[in-house]
Coordinates of C-alpha atoms in Angstrom, one line a residue:
M123 CA 10.2 -37.4 -111.0
T124 CA 8.9 -34.0 -109.9
P125 CA 11.0 -32.3 -107.1
L126 CA 8.8 -32.2 -103.6
P127 CA 9.0 -28.7 -101.8
D128 CA 10.6 -28.5 -98.5
C129 CA 9.1 -28.5 -95.5
F130 CA 9.5 -26.3 -92.3
C131 CA 8.5 -25.3 -88.9
P132 CA 5.5 -22.8 -88.9
V133 CA 7.6 -21.6 -85.0
D134 CA 11.4 -21.6 -85.6
G135 CA 11.5 -21.6 -88.8
T136 CA 13.8 -24.7 -89.2
R137 CA 13.6 -26.3 -92.6
V138 CA 13.5 -30.2 -93.4
P139 CA 13.3 -32.2 -97.1
T140 CA 10.6 -33.9 -98.2
D141 CA 12.6 -36.2 -98.9
S142 CA 14.0 -37.1 -95.9
L143 CA 11.8 -39.5 -93.1
A144 CA 11.8 -36.4 -90.6
W145 CA 8.4 -36.0 -89.6
C146 CA 8.4 -33.5 -87.1
C147 CA 10.9 -29.9 -86.6
P148 CA 14.0 -31.4 -85.2
V149 CA 14.2 -28.2 -83.0
C150 CA 11.3 -27.8 -81.1
R151 CA 9.6 -31.6 -82.1
G152 CA 6.6 -29.4 -83.6
P153 CA 5.2 -29.9 -86.4
L154 CA 5.5 -28.6 -90.4
D155 CA 4.5 -26.9 -92.6
L156 CA 5.4 -26.9 -96.2
D157 CA 7.2 -23.7 -98.4
F158 CA 4.0 -24.8 -101.6
A159 CA 1.7 -21.3 -103.1
P160 CA 0.3 -22.7 -105.9
T161 CA -2.0 -20.7 -107.6
P162 CA -5.4 -22.9 -108.2
A163 CA -6.6 -23.0 -111.8
S164 CA -10.0 -21.1 -113.1
L165 CA -13.5 -22.7 -113.3
K166 CA -13.8 -22.6 -116.5
S167 CA -10.4 -25.4 -116.8
L168 CA -11.9 -27.8 -114.6
T169 CA -14.2 -28.6 -117.0
G170 CA -13.8 -32.4 -118.8
R171 CA -11.1 -33.3 -116.1
V172 CA -10.3 -36.0 -113.7
N173 CA -14.0 -37.4 -111.4
S174 CA -11.7 -37.0 -108.2
L175 CA -9.5 -34.6 -106.5
W176 CA -6.7 -35.3 -107.8
R177 CA -8.1 -32.4 -110.4
Y178 CA -7.0 -29.7 -108.6
T179 CA -3.8 -30.6 -109.8
E180 CA -2.1 -27.9 -110.3
C181 CA -2.9 -27.3 -105.7
L182 CA -1.5 -30.8 -105.3
P183 CA 1.7 -30.9 -103.9
L184 CA 2.2 -34.6 -105.5
P185 CA 1.1 -34.6 -108.9
A186 CA 0.2 -38.5 -111.4
P187 CA -1.0 -40.0 -108.2
S188 CA -0.6 -43.7 -108.3
V189 CA -2.7 -45.1 -105.9
S190 CA -6.3 -42.9 -106.0
L191 CA -9.1 -44.5 -105.6
G192 CA -11.0 -42.0 -106.7
E193 CA -10.9 -40.2 -103.5
G194 CA -13.5 -36.5 -103.9
R195 CA -15.9 -35.4 -105.4
T196 CA -18.6 -36.0 -102.5
P197 CA -22.0 -34.1 -103.4
L198 CA -23.8 -31.1 -101.2
V199 CA -27.1 -32.0 -100.2
T200 CA -29.3 -29.1 -98.5
L201 CA -30.2 -29.9 -95.1
R202 CA -32.7 -26.6 -95.1
E203 CA -32.8 -23.5 -97.1
G204 CA -29.0 -22.2 -96.7
I205 CA -27.2 -25.1 -95.2
T206 CA -25.4 -28.0 -97.2
A207 CA -24.2 -30.6 -96.4
K208 CA -21.1 -31.7 -98.3
L209 CA -21.5 -36.0 -97.8
D210 CA -17.8 -36.4 -96.9
F211 CA -18.8 -40.0 -95.9
L212 CA -19.2 -41.1 -98.9
M213 CA -15.5 -42.2 -100.2
P214 CA -13.5 -45.1 -100.4
T215 CA -12.8 -45.6 -96.7
L216 CA -16.3 -43.9 -95.3
S217 CA -14.5 -40.6 -94.2
F218 CA -13.7 -37.7 -95.5
K219 CA -9.8 -38.4 -94.2
D220 CA -9.0 -40.3 -97.3
R221 CA -8.7 -37.2 -98.9
G222 CA -5.3 -37.0 -96.4
A223 CA -4.4 -40.1 -96.2
V224 CA -3.9 -40.7 -100.0
M225 CA -1.0 -38.1 -100.4
L226 CA 0.9 -40.2 -97.6
A227 CA 0.3 -42.9 -99.0
E228 CA 2.1 -41.0 -103.0
L229 CA 4.1 -39.8 -100.6
A230 CA 5.8 -42.8 -98.2
L231 CA 6.0 -44.8 -101.6
R232 CA 8.4 -41.5 -103.0
L233 CA 10.4 -42.2 -100.0
R234 CA 10.1 -46.1 -99.8
P235 CA 10.4 -46.3 -95.9
R236 CA 10.6 -49.8 -95.0
R237 CA 7.2 -49.6 -92.6
V238 CA 4.7 -47.1 -92.0
V239 CA 3.3 -46.5 -89.4
A240 CA 0.1 -43.8 -88.0
D241 CA -1.9 -43.3 -85.3
S242 CA -5.7 -42.8 -84.8
S243 CA -8.5 -43.0 -83.2
G244 CA -9.9 -45.0 -86.3
N245 CA -11.3 -43.0 -89.4
A246 CA -7.2 -41.5 -89.6
G247 CA -6.0 -44.6 -89.3
T248 CA -8.8 -46.7 -91.7
A249 CA -7.3 -43.9 -94.4
V250 CA -3.9 -44.9 -93.5
A251 CA -4.3 -48.3 -93.9
A252 CA -6.4 -48.9 -97.6
Y253 CA -4.3 -46.8 -99.6
C254 CA -1.2 -48.4 -97.4
A255 CA -2.8 -51.5 -98.9
R256 CA -3.6 -50.1 -101.9
A257 CA 0.7 -48.9 -102.3
R258 CA 2.0 -51.7 -101.0
L259 CA 3.5 -51.0 -98.0
S260 CA 4.1 -52.2 -94.4
C261 CA 1.9 -50.1 -92.8
T262 CA 0.8 -50.5 -88.6
V263 CA -1.4 -48.9 -86.8
Y264 CA -1.8 -46.9 -82.9
V265 CA -5.2 -47.1 -81.6
P266 CA -6.8 -46.3 -78.4
E267 CA -8.2 -49.0 -75.9
G268 CA -11.9 -47.8 -77.1
T269 CA -11.6 -47.6 -80.7
S270 CA -15.2 -48.7 -82.5
A271 CA -15.0 -52.2 -83.1
K272 CA -15.9 -51.5 -86.7
K273 CA -12.6 -49.4 -87.0
L274 CA -10.8 -51.5 -86.4
E275 CA -12.3 -53.8 -88.2
Q276 CA -12.2 -52.2 -90.8
I277 CA -8.4 -51.2 -90.3
A278 CA -7.5 -55.3 -90.0
A279 CA -9.3 -55.9 -93.4
H280 CA -6.5 -53.8 -95.4
G281 CA -3.5 -56.1 -93.8
A282 CA -2.5 -53.7 -91.4
R283 CA -1.5 -54.1 -88.1
L284 CA -3.0 -53.0 -85.4
E285 CA -1.3 -51.6 -82.2
V286 CA -4.6 -51.2 -79.8
V287 CA -2.2 -48.7 -77.0
P288 CA -3.7 -48.9 -72.8
G289 CA -5.7 -45.2 -72.0
D290 CA -6.9 -42.3 -74.1
R291 CA -5.7 -40.6 -77.8
E292 CA -2.6 -38.3 -76.3
A293 CA -1.2 -41.8 -75.2
T294 CA -1.9 -43.1 -78.3
A295 CA -0.5 -40.4 -79.9
W296 CA 2.7 -41.3 -78.0
A297 CA 3.5 -44.4 -78.6
A298 CA 3.4 -43.9 -82.6
R299 CA 5.8 -41.0 -81.7
K300 CA 8.5 -42.6 -80.3
A301 CA 8.1 -45.8 -83.1
A302 CA 8.0 -43.2 -86.0
D303 CA 11.9 -42.0 -83.9
E304 CA 13.3 -46.2 -85.5
E305 CA 14.9 -46.1 -88.5
G306 CA 14.1 -46.6 -92.4
T307 CA 9.8 -45.8 -90.7
F308 CA 7.3 -43.1 -92.5
Y309 CA 4.8 -41.5 -90.2
A310 CA 1.6 -41.1 -91.6
S311 CA 0.5 -38.4 -89.2
H312 CA -2.5 -36.6 -90.1
V313 CA -1.8 -33.5 -87.5
F314 CA 2.2 -32.9 -87.8
N315 CA 3.1 -34.4 -91.7
P316 CA 1.5 -30.9 -94.1
Y317 CA 1.1 -33.3 -97.2
F318 CA -2.5 -34.5 -95.2
L319 CA -3.6 -30.7 -94.6
H320 CA -2.9 -29.8 -98.9
G321 CA -5.2 -33.3 -99.1
T322 CA -8.0 -32.2 -97.0
K323 CA -8.1 -28.8 -98.6
T324 CA -9.2 -29.6 -101.3
Y325 CA -12.8 -30.6 -99.9
V326 CA -13.0 -26.5 -100.3
H327 CA -11.7 -26.3 -103.8
E328 CA -14.7 -29.1 -103.9
V329 CA -17.0 -26.5 -102.5
W330 CA -16.1 -23.6 -104.8
E331 CA -16.3 -25.3 -107.5
E332 CA -20.2 -26.6 -106.9
L333 CA -21.4 -23.1 -106.1
G334 CA -20.2 -22.6 -109.2
G335 CA -16.6 -20.3 -107.9
R336 CA -18.0 -19.0 -105.2
L337 CA -18.6 -19.5 -101.4
P338 CA -20.5 -20.0 -98.2
E339 CA -20.5 -17.0 -95.9
V340 CA -19.7 -19.8 -93.0
L341 CA -17.6 -22.9 -94.1
V342 CA -18.6 -24.7 -90.2
V343 CA -16.2 -27.6 -89.4
P344 CA -15.6 -30.2 -86.6
V345 CA -12.1 -29.4 -84.6
G346 CA -10.3 -32.5 -82.5
N347 CA -6.5 -32.1 -84.9
G348 CA -7.8 -29.1 -87.5
T349 CA -6.3 -31.1 -90.1
L350 CA -9.8 -30.2 -92.3
L351 CA -10.1 -26.6 -90.7
L352 CA -6.6 -26.2 -91.0
G353 CA -6.9 -28.0 -95.1
A354 CA -10.1 -25.5 -95.5
A355 CA -8.0 -22.1 -94.7
L356 CA -5.1 -23.3 -97.3
A357 CA -7.7 -23.3 -99.8
V358 CA -9.9 -20.3 -99.0
A359 CA -6.2 -18.9 -99.0
E360 CA -5.1 -19.4 -102.4
L361 CA -9.0 -18.8 -103.9
H362 CA -8.5 -15.4 -102.2
A363 CA -4.9 -15.5 -103.8
A364 CA -6.1 -15.9 -107.4
G365 CA -9.2 -13.6 -107.0
L366 CA -11.5 -16.1 -107.8
I367 CA -13.1 -15.1 -104.6
D368 CA -13.8 -12.1 -103.6
R369 CA -14.6 -12.6 -100.1
R370 CA -12.9 -15.2 -97.1
P371 CA -16.0 -17.7 -95.7
A372 CA -15.7 -17.3 -92.2
L373 CA -14.0 -20.7 -90.1
Y374 CA -17.0 -21.9 -87.3
A375 CA -14.5 -24.4 -85.5
V376 CA -16.9 -27.0 -83.9
Q377 CA -16.1 -29.0 -80.7
S378 CA -18.1 -31.3 -78.0
A379 CA -18.2 -29.7 -74.9
A380 CA -16.9 -32.9 -72.8
V381 CA -13.2 -32.9 -74.9
A382 CA -13.3 -28.6 -75.8
P383 CA -9.4 -27.0 -75.2
L384 CA -10.0 -24.7 -77.9
A385 CA -13.3 -23.4 -77.5
R386 CA -11.6 -22.8 -73.4
A387 CA -8.4 -21.1 -75.1
W388 CA -10.8 -18.8 -77.8
H389 CA -13.0 -18.2 -75.0
D390 CA -10.4 -16.6 -73.0
G391 CA -8.6 -14.9 -75.5
A392 CA -5.6 -16.3 -75.9
D393 CA -3.7 -17.2 -78.4
D394 CA -2.7 -21.1 -77.4
L395 CA -4.5 -23.5 -75.3
V396 CA -5.2 -22.8 -71.7
G397 CA -4.6 -24.9 -68.2
V398 CA -5.3 -28.4 -69.1
T399 CA -7.7 -30.4 -70.3
P400 CA -8.5 -34.2 -69.6
A401 CA -9.7 -36.5 -72.3
A402 CA -13.8 -37.6 -70.9
P403 CA -16.0 -39.9 -73.0
T404 CA -18.2 -38.3 -75.7
F405 CA -20.0 -39.7 -78.6
A406 CA -17.7 -36.9 -80.8
E407 CA -14.6 -39.7 -80.8
G408 CA -12.8 -38.6 -83.1
I409 CA -13.0 -34.3 -81.9
A410 CA -11.7 -35.9 -78.8
I411 CA -7.8 -34.3 -78.3
P412 CA -7.0 -32.5 -75.5
H413 CA -4.2 -30.9 -76.9
P414 CA -3.9 -31.0 -80.5
P415 CA -0.3 -30.3 -81.7
R416 CA -1.3 -27.3 -84.4
A417 CA -3.2 -25.1 -81.3
R418 CA -1.7 -22.2 -81.9
Q419 CA -2.8 -21.9 -85.3
I420 CA -6.0 -23.5 -85.4
L421 CA -7.0 -20.5 -83.2
R422 CA -5.8 -18.1 -85.5
A423 CA -6.9 -19.4 -88.6
V424 CA -10.6 -19.3 -87.4
R425 CA -9.6 -15.8 -85.7
E426 CA -8.1 -13.8 -88.7
S427 CA -11.4 -15.2 -90.9
G428 CA -13.7 -13.6 -88.5
G429 CA -15.3 -16.5 -87.3
T430 CA -15.8 -18.5 -84.1
F431 CA -15.6 -21.9 -82.1
L432 CA -18.6 -23.6 -81.1
T433 CA -19.7 -26.7 -79.0
V434 CA -22.4 -29.3 -79.2
T435 CA -23.5 -31.3 -76.1
E436 CA -24.1 -34.9 -75.8
D437 CA -28.0 -34.9 -75.7
Q438 CA -27.2 -33.0 -79.3
I439 CA -25.1 -34.9 -81.0
R440 CA -27.5 -37.6 -80.7
H441 CA -30.3 -36.2 -81.8
A442 CA -28.3 -34.3 -84.7
Q443 CA -27.6 -37.8 -85.5
T444 CA -31.1 -39.2 -85.4
D445 CA -32.2 -36.6 -86.9
L446 CA -29.9 -36.6 -90.4
A447 CA -30.9 -40.6 -90.1
S448 CA -34.6 -39.1 -90.2
Q449 CA -33.2 -37.3 -93.3
G450 CA -31.8 -40.6 -94.8
L451 CA -28.0 -39.3 -93.7
Y452 CA -27.0 -42.1 -91.6
V453 CA -23.4 -39.8 -90.1
E454 CA -21.2 -41.4 -87.4
S455 CA -21.5 -39.9 -84.1
T456 CA -18.1 -37.5 -84.1
G457 CA -19.7 -36.4 -88.1
V458 CA -22.2 -35.4 -87.4
A459 CA -20.9 -32.2 -84.3
C460 CA -21.3 -29.5 -87.2
W461 CA -25.2 -30.5 -87.7
A462 CA -25.7 -30.4 -84.1
A463 CA -24.2 -27.2 -83.7
V464 CA -26.2 -25.5 -86.3
R465 CA -29.2 -26.7 -86.5
E466 CA -31.5 -24.9 -84.1
N467 CA -30.0 -21.7 -86.7
T468 CA -27.3 -20.4 -84.3
L469 CA -26.2 -18.8 -88.0
G470 CA -29.4 -17.0 -88.6
P471 CA -29.6 -16.2 -92.3
R472 CA -26.0 -16.4 -93.7
T473 CA -25.7 -19.6 -95.7
A474 CA -23.2 -21.8 -94.8
V475 CA -21.9 -25.8 -95.7
I476 CA -21.2 -28.3 -92.8
P477 CA -19.6 -32.0 -93.5
L478 CA -20.5 -35.1 -93.0
C479 CA -17.8 -36.4 -92.3
G480 CA -17.7 -40.6 -91.9
A481 CA -20.1 -42.6 -91.8
G482 CA -22.2 -44.3 -89.8
Q483 CA -21.7 -47.8 -90.3
K484 CA -17.7 -47.3 -88.0
S485 CA -20.2 -46.1 -84.8
G486 CA -23.7 -47.4 -84.9
P487 CA -26.4 -45.1 -83.1
A488 CA -25.5 -42.6 -80.0
T489 CA -26.5 -44.2 -76.8
P490 CA -26.1 -43.5 -73.7
L491 CA -22.4 -43.0 -71.9

C-alpha cells in the first residue's frame, strides 16, 4: 500500500503522522496541512482517463479509489458573456462537498477506526454520510438545530446517526470535536483534515482542463470555512509551478453580509479575524461561519492572488436564486451567493467562473427570514 504523506501544523510546524487518528495539531489545536507537493499531468495525457475527479491521480494523495461514486467532471454553462458557472450541484449527493468527502472516506478505510464523526450545516454531513455508507463505515453526523429538513432526511437515508445540537454552527463544531477526541474515532472534518482540501482542489483542475488548459481571470468562490477557496489556491499553485498556466487568477471570496467575519477582517486590512462576529440568520446558511479556523490561510490566499472579498445581502441572494431558476438552474440559497455577487457586472470585462455548489432541492426557495 502506498505510504500516506504526513500532516503538519502550518502555525508551529508540528508534524502529525497521517496513519494516526489525530485530527488537529497537538500543540495549538489548529487545523493541519498535508506535506504533499504533486506535479499535475499535462492536458494531452489526460485523454482517455476515468471520467471522475480521480483522473487527476498525480495530484491526489490517495490513489486507487474503492468508494468512488463517479464524483467530479461537472459541466460548465455560460450565464452571460464572460461568466461561466460550474454545476457542482450535479454531484452524487448534490453538492461540491463530495470532492472532499470521498477523500476522507478513503482515508478512514485505511485507518480502520471504530467510528467516523462529522459536523456540518448539512451538505458536508450528507456527503460524509453517503461515502461512509459506500465504505461500510459507522458514521455519526452532528448538525445545528434549524438545519434544512431535506438535508437531515438525506443524511439519515444514508444510515448515519444524527446528533442535532442546540445552538449554532459553532456549538455543533465543538460537540463534534469533543466526540472526535474519543478513542477509535476518525474525525471526518472538512475544516481540519487537509485531505478534504486536496479533494476540493479538483474543482480547479477540472476548470483548467475544460477550458483547454487555461483558467479565467477570476475564480469567484463562496467562503464560510474556506475549503473550496483553499482547495482552489492549492490547484492554482500546482498548475503554475508545473508551467501549465502562465498567470494565476484572482480569488474573489463571497460571504453573506449577515455573517461576514472574513470580509470584515479583509476590509480592516487584518491578517486574522477582528473582534467577535455573532451568528445571524441568513439564506446562505452553509457559509454562515462566525469563526473559521483557517481564517489566516484564507485571507493570505486571497491577498496573494490579487483578489478581494465581496458580500451579498439577503435580497441579492433571493433574487439570484430566482434568476438562476429562470435560466433552468435550481440552486440552493447558499449555492447562489457567487452569482448574487457578480450578476450586476461587479467584475467588469474580466472572465470568471463561479461554482453553483448545491441543489435547490436541499433547501427550497429562499423566503423572507
